[in-house]
Amino acid sequence: MKENKKILKDMLSSSKQYLHKIFYEDETNSYDFTLPDTTNAIVADKSTNYSADNGTLNLDNETLQSADTSNDKVFQSLDVNLEYMKTRFNTLINSDIKIREFTLNARNKQYNAFLVYIDGMISQDIMNNYILKPLMLKNSANSYEGNQNRIVAEAKTNNITVRKVKKFNIIEYISNCLLPQNTVENRTKFDDIVADINSGSCALFIDTLDICFSIEVKGFERRGLTSPNNEIIVRGPQVGFTENLRTNTSLLRRYINNENLIIESINVGKLSKTSCAICYLKNVANTDLVSEVRYRLNNLGVDYLISSGQLEQLIQDSDLCSLPQMVSTERPDRAANLLYQGRVCIIVNGSPYVLIAPGILSDFLESPEDLNLKHQYSNFARVLRIVSAVIALLLPGVYIAITNFHQELIPTELLYAIISSREFVPFPILFEILVMEFSFELIREASLRVPSPIGPTIGIVGALILGQAAVEANIVSPILIIIVALTGICSFAVPDFSLSFHFRIMRFIYILLGAMAGFLGIAAGVCVHLIVICNMKSFGIYYLETNLFKKNNVGNGIILHPAFDREDRSGFLKTKRPKIQDEISMKWKYNKN
Amino acid sequence: MNINKVSTIEAIALILILTINRLSISLPQDIILSCGSSSILNVIYISIIAIIFTIIIVKLFKRFAGSDIVDVSSFLGGKVLRNIVGIFLILYIISISSLLLRYFSETLKVLYYFDTPVIYILLFFIGVCIISNIFGGHSIIKTNLIVCIIMLIGLIISFLSVTPNMTIQRALPILGYGADKTFFYGLTNLIAFNGLLILYLVPPMLSNKEDFKKVAIISIIITAILIVFAVGSVLLAFSFSTEIDKISSLYMLLSNNVFGKYLQHPESLFSFTWVLSFMSYINIACMLCIQLVKKVTNVKNGKPLIIPISLIIFALALLPKNLVYAHQIEYSLYTFVSIPLLFIILPAILIFANRKYKKIHRNNYDV
């Protein structure tokens, strides 16, 4: 008896605790990141100054971002130049910017020097054999000790010899004798030097010289680059990412000729140590967004990482919904475009697909071709894609709802046609549609798995022969074949593979809901679907951003504005540079500066 | 589940959804049956009153920026008044939403699901309500905006599509059953603006508290326009002297309209949008109840309340015997509870709170 009382008491107290816990304690803290407003928006302040005193440069990257660098010239002090270049290129975090410090031999004298270049953009062979070797190793060219001045002209009058001499010039000497390259430019302005480095040259700085040698050593990866397999476009570049990380970063650098493109290296996987790169534009992307991406990548407790698809699942916000939450692209032009907008790219070594964060719903309905076409063409294609996405998702469900519950929607003649076509079909519509949809998915999956020459054959066999046979055997009605085929075609028009997959799964749910309660069931499905989508976040940004109606955004709306009217970056990205172009971008037309 | 970042457009949609739902079921025929051919005149009259009333409410809330009626009650009468007002509002929202839910479900049953028990239809709404509230207020409000836009487009198309059937003479005699019925007894039609309830609750939810005035006035003007169009299209297409069917007048209007050879009866498509908006309405009702319960009881975590509140709405929706019964209770509730509550009790609380505020800050120059 006493024991029972004790048990009852314990139960009461534990239930009290439980009730207290659920009613009077905060909701359990789930990880929730919301992108805050940028704290350091870039404002070009031409008055920002910095000076080189006592061989040191009082400069940081933030100051540089807001300063006018167009008049910055090469300093005489090598240390100052080195510090300037390091700051300008963010070498502490930028993994593919290489600075090689060495001792240069010229006329038996030794000078401190350094080279700046971008790994992946230059030819290693040229760099080693034709730049570093002649400069560093002692040879007949740099050992020649000819300190005497060169006589240009000589004249003798009254035993007086007048000689016109040219003084020895180290710059000319290095350029003419030590750099066996076809294109060597002498640069004095840092902006020119940085532009050259970004386009694949290397910059040679030498102590005491206030000029820099810009040497062309371009050596992009050319062989092995193929056109993208799954993001095919008509008008636009036909090059895709490869499995090599450095090749991919160089592909990005080719599109973004700017020193603010930061490529950070991170290794993921306790055993595999897979090299990954986080790419972003330092003067555009929101710092908190970059930090969040870095934080998630740095905090992965996995043994190995094989592909970007695996990484996507490990760093996405929620696994509750099958919708893709990051853009996955194999096109460098698309990745570059999104980087310019203020997004962050993640490249995984060994994967030709680059991840871009954050991704919102409209990103997955966009085609990389949209920006290459006139806005009227793009908008037409976009509307077509949205309509086809809705059809791919809802058509079979709506068909079953109409035929079972809302027959009045169908014109009388068509209703008779449907009834007569189903006259000899013994199965209910739900069974018919499930069989056909399942067969269609089966054909699609089978044609992917078989060797490519047989793939189309399986499609034809499946679609034509099987469909025709099913109709003739009275297993399904002909109208259903049209419905399933139309749904299939529309699902192919969805540009993103993952989104298309999501629609394929959801379609079956809508079929069941339509069969259960007609439009009521479909409305319930749509409502819950919308709720889930509205609740989803991708790296702190709501998936269904409602600033779709905002004008002038780059490409986050349903309607793409004309190129001259795309003035603002997407507001939801909270970038450091809200404007993407001047208010009057076509200055040639309106004659405004 | 704290909601404090509702944008202006989302707040407007929040107010609109309460009115729009009643348009699709009983509101137009209730107004027409009470005023006859003077319904349009009556609606314009009550719209002007509602707009003036809204402006007064906005003025009264000016001193309590970012506070809702429960906070104002707390300021006026302490915890006791806060709890009384809070509990009364919770009961009101639950009862109104459950009765409307039953009425709408019965309408659906009559139109499409003859052999289906009404409990089956109700379960869809309650299921969606539970799932939606689990996902949180933010997604409910965002979804509501999308649904509201779809619903508005549907309503505009349906109004436009019936214009060829309209006859202006049906609005004559202009005073209908008489001036007293139009202007005095017709005042009860102010229940058409029951969306005003949200005005008393929305201030703390707004991301920009200064936008309250804009939200209130724009939403009431849009509501007024929609009601005028809905009543106008039903009145001018049917004769008021003929008995308007008790089942959704807007649905009957669309089903009697000829849309052409290929799309003979598209009213099911419109009813699809109505179902969507009704689901959104129930989600919002449940969400508001949870917010109020949290405020009254100081509960921090609202999630355990979702299922009990949804089940109460479901159980109450099952109480009326049939459609007519549900409509009668709903109409009585609107007439005898909504009007005194929205237009007398809550404004009175605001007026007294303002007086108290003035008294407290008498020495301050900023009052």
Short mmCIF file of C-alpha atoms in Angstrom, two decimals, chain A residues 396-543:
data_model
loop_
_atom_site.label_atom_id
_atom_site.label_comp_id
_atom_site.label_asym_id
_atom_site.label_seq_id
_atom_site.Cartn_x
_atom_site.Cartn_y
_atom_site.Cartn_z
CA PRO A 396 -2.52 14.20 -61.91
CA GLY A 397 -3.99 15.19 -58.54
CA VAL A 398 -6.29 17.75 -60.12
CA TYR A 399 -7.35 15.23 -62.78
CA ILE A 400 -8.35 12.69 -60.16
CA ALA A 401 -10.12 15.41 -58.10
CA ILE A 402 -12.10 16.63 -61.09
CA THR A 403 -13.10 13.20 -62.33
CA ASN A 404 -14.11 12.00 -58.86
CA PHE A 405 -15.61 15.10 -57.21
CA HIS A 406 -15.91 18.11 -59.52
CA GLN A 407 -17.16 16.76 -62.82
CA GLU A 408 -19.01 20.00 -63.58
CA LEU A 409 -15.67 21.62 -64.45
CA ILE A 410 -15.27 19.40 -67.51
CA PRO A 411 -17.09 20.46 -70.70
CA THR A 412 -19.93 18.04 -71.41
CA GLU A 413 -18.42 16.67 -74.63
CA LEU A 414 -15.10 15.98 -72.96
CA LEU A 415 -16.85 14.35 -70.02
CA TYR A 416 -18.60 11.96 -72.44
CA ALA A 417 -15.23 11.24 -74.10
CA ILE A 418 -13.62 10.45 -70.75
CA ILE A 419 -16.50 8.23 -69.68
CA SER A 420 -16.52 6.34 -72.98
CA SER A 421 -12.72 5.89 -72.91
CA ARG A 422 -13.01 4.41 -69.43
CA GLU A 423 -15.91 2.17 -70.33
CA PHE A 424 -13.83 -0.99 -70.55
CA VAL A 425 -11.26 -0.10 -67.89
CA PRO A 426 -12.03 -2.23 -64.83
CA PHE A 427 -9.86 -0.29 -62.36
CA PRO A 428 -10.62 2.88 -60.41
CA ILE A 429 -8.93 6.09 -61.61
CA LEU A 430 -6.63 6.16 -58.56
CA PHE A 431 -5.23 2.73 -59.42
CA GLU A 432 -4.88 3.68 -63.09
CA ILE A 433 -3.01 6.89 -62.37
CA LEU A 434 -0.73 5.30 -59.76
CA VAL A 435 0.18 2.49 -62.16
CA MET A 436 0.96 4.93 -64.95
CA GLU A 437 2.93 7.33 -62.78
CA PHE A 438 4.90 4.46 -61.28
CA SER A 439 5.63 3.08 -64.76
CA PHE A 440 6.74 6.50 -65.95
CA GLU A 441 9.12 6.91 -63.00
CA LEU A 442 10.41 3.41 -63.64
CA ILE A 443 11.14 4.18 -67.28
CA ARG A 444 12.90 7.39 -66.29
CA GLU A 445 15.04 5.65 -63.70
CA ALA A 446 15.84 2.72 -66.01
CA SER A 447 16.86 4.97 -68.90
CA LEU A 448 19.31 6.75 -66.57
CA ARG A 449 20.94 3.55 -65.39
CA VAL A 450 21.43 1.80 -68.72
CA PRO A 451 24.37 2.66 -71.02
CA SER A 452 23.73 5.86 -72.95
CA PRO A 453 23.18 4.34 -76.42
CA ILE A 454 20.32 2.19 -75.09
CA GLY A 455 18.76 4.98 -72.99
CA PRO A 456 16.59 6.58 -75.72
CA THR A 457 15.50 3.12 -76.86
CA ILE A 458 14.16 2.30 -73.40
CA GLY A 459 12.32 5.65 -73.37
CA ILE A 460 10.70 4.96 -76.72
CA VAL A 461 9.85 1.39 -75.82
CA GLY A 462 8.41 2.45 -72.50
CA ALA A 463 6.50 5.47 -73.66
CA LEU A 464 5.15 4.28 -77.00
CA ILE A 465 4.85 0.53 -76.90
CA LEU A 466 4.02 0.06 -73.22
CA GLY A 467 1.54 2.97 -73.19
CA GLN A 468 -0.14 1.81 -76.39
CA ALA A 469 -0.29 -1.76 -75.11
CA ALA A 470 -1.73 -0.66 -71.76
CA VAL A 471 -4.49 1.27 -73.53
CA GLU A 472 -5.29 -1.61 -75.86
CA ALA A 473 -5.37 -4.05 -72.96
CA ASN A 474 -7.87 -1.75 -71.20
CA ILE A 475 -5.61 -1.33 -68.21
CA VAL A 476 -5.61 2.46 -68.54
CA SER A 477 -7.64 5.00 -70.49
CA PRO A 478 -6.06 6.99 -73.36
CA ILE A 479 -6.79 10.32 -71.68
CA LEU A 480 -4.67 9.23 -68.72
CA ILE A 481 -1.72 8.60 -71.04
CA ILE A 482 -2.04 12.23 -72.16
CA ILE A 483 -2.15 13.42 -68.54
CA VAL A 484 0.89 11.40 -67.49
CA ALA A 485 2.87 12.34 -70.61
CA LEU A 486 2.08 16.04 -70.15
CA THR A 487 3.12 15.84 -66.50
CA GLY A 488 6.35 14.12 -67.50
CA ILE A 489 7.21 16.73 -70.13
CA CYS A 490 6.46 19.55 -67.71
CA SER A 491 8.67 18.01 -65.04
CA PHE A 492 11.55 18.01 -67.56
CA ALA A 493 11.05 21.76 -68.03
CA VAL A 494 11.93 22.40 -64.36
CA PRO A 495 15.55 23.56 -64.63
CA ASP A 496 16.82 22.21 -61.33
CA PHE A 497 17.23 18.46 -60.96
CA SER A 498 16.61 18.44 -57.19
CA LEU A 499 13.48 20.58 -57.46
CA SER A 500 12.21 18.29 -60.18
CA PHE A 501 12.79 15.33 -57.85
CA HIS A 502 10.85 17.08 -55.09
CA PHE A 503 7.92 17.60 -57.46
CA ARG A 504 8.04 13.94 -58.49
CA ILE A 505 7.65 12.84 -54.87
CA MET A 506 5.03 15.43 -53.97
CA ARG A 507 2.98 14.54 -57.04
CA PHE A 508 2.12 11.17 -55.50
CA ILE A 509 0.95 12.87 -52.30
CA TYR A 510 -1.28 15.23 -54.30
CA ILE A 511 -2.70 12.25 -56.18
CA LEU A 512 -3.68 10.63 -52.89
CA LEU A 513 -5.11 13.89 -51.51
CA GLY A 514 -7.09 14.48 -54.71
CA ALA A 515 -8.49 10.97 -54.50
CA MET A 516 -9.38 11.41 -50.83
CA ALA A 517 -11.22 14.72 -50.96
CA GLY A 518 -10.96 16.39 -54.36
CA PHE A 519 -10.12 20.08 -54.27
CA LEU A 520 -10.43 20.10 -50.48
CA GLY A 521 -7.59 17.58 -50.23
CA ILE A 522 -5.47 19.40 -52.78
CA ALA A 523 -6.08 22.72 -51.02
CA ALA A 524 -4.97 21.09 -47.75
CA GLY A 525 -1.83 19.84 -49.50
CA VAL A 526 -1.11 23.22 -51.07
CA CYS A 527 -1.65 24.99 -47.74
CA VAL A 528 0.73 22.69 -45.85
CA HIS A 529 3.22 22.80 -48.72
CA LEU A 530 3.19 26.60 -48.64
CA ILE A 531 3.56 26.61 -44.85
CA VAL A 532 6.59 24.32 -45.07
CA ILE A 533 8.16 26.42 -47.83
CA CYS A 534 7.51 29.68 -45.96
CA ASN A 535 9.07 28.20 -42.85
CA MET A 536 12.22 27.04 -44.61
CA LYS A 537 15.44 28.96 -44.36
CA SER A 538 18.63 28.71 -46.32
CA PHE A 539 21.59 30.19 -44.46
CA GLY A 540 19.41 32.64 -42.57
CA ILE A 541 17.31 33.66 -45.53
CA TYR A 542 13.69 32.67 -45.90
CA TYR A 543 13.17 30.33 -48.82
#
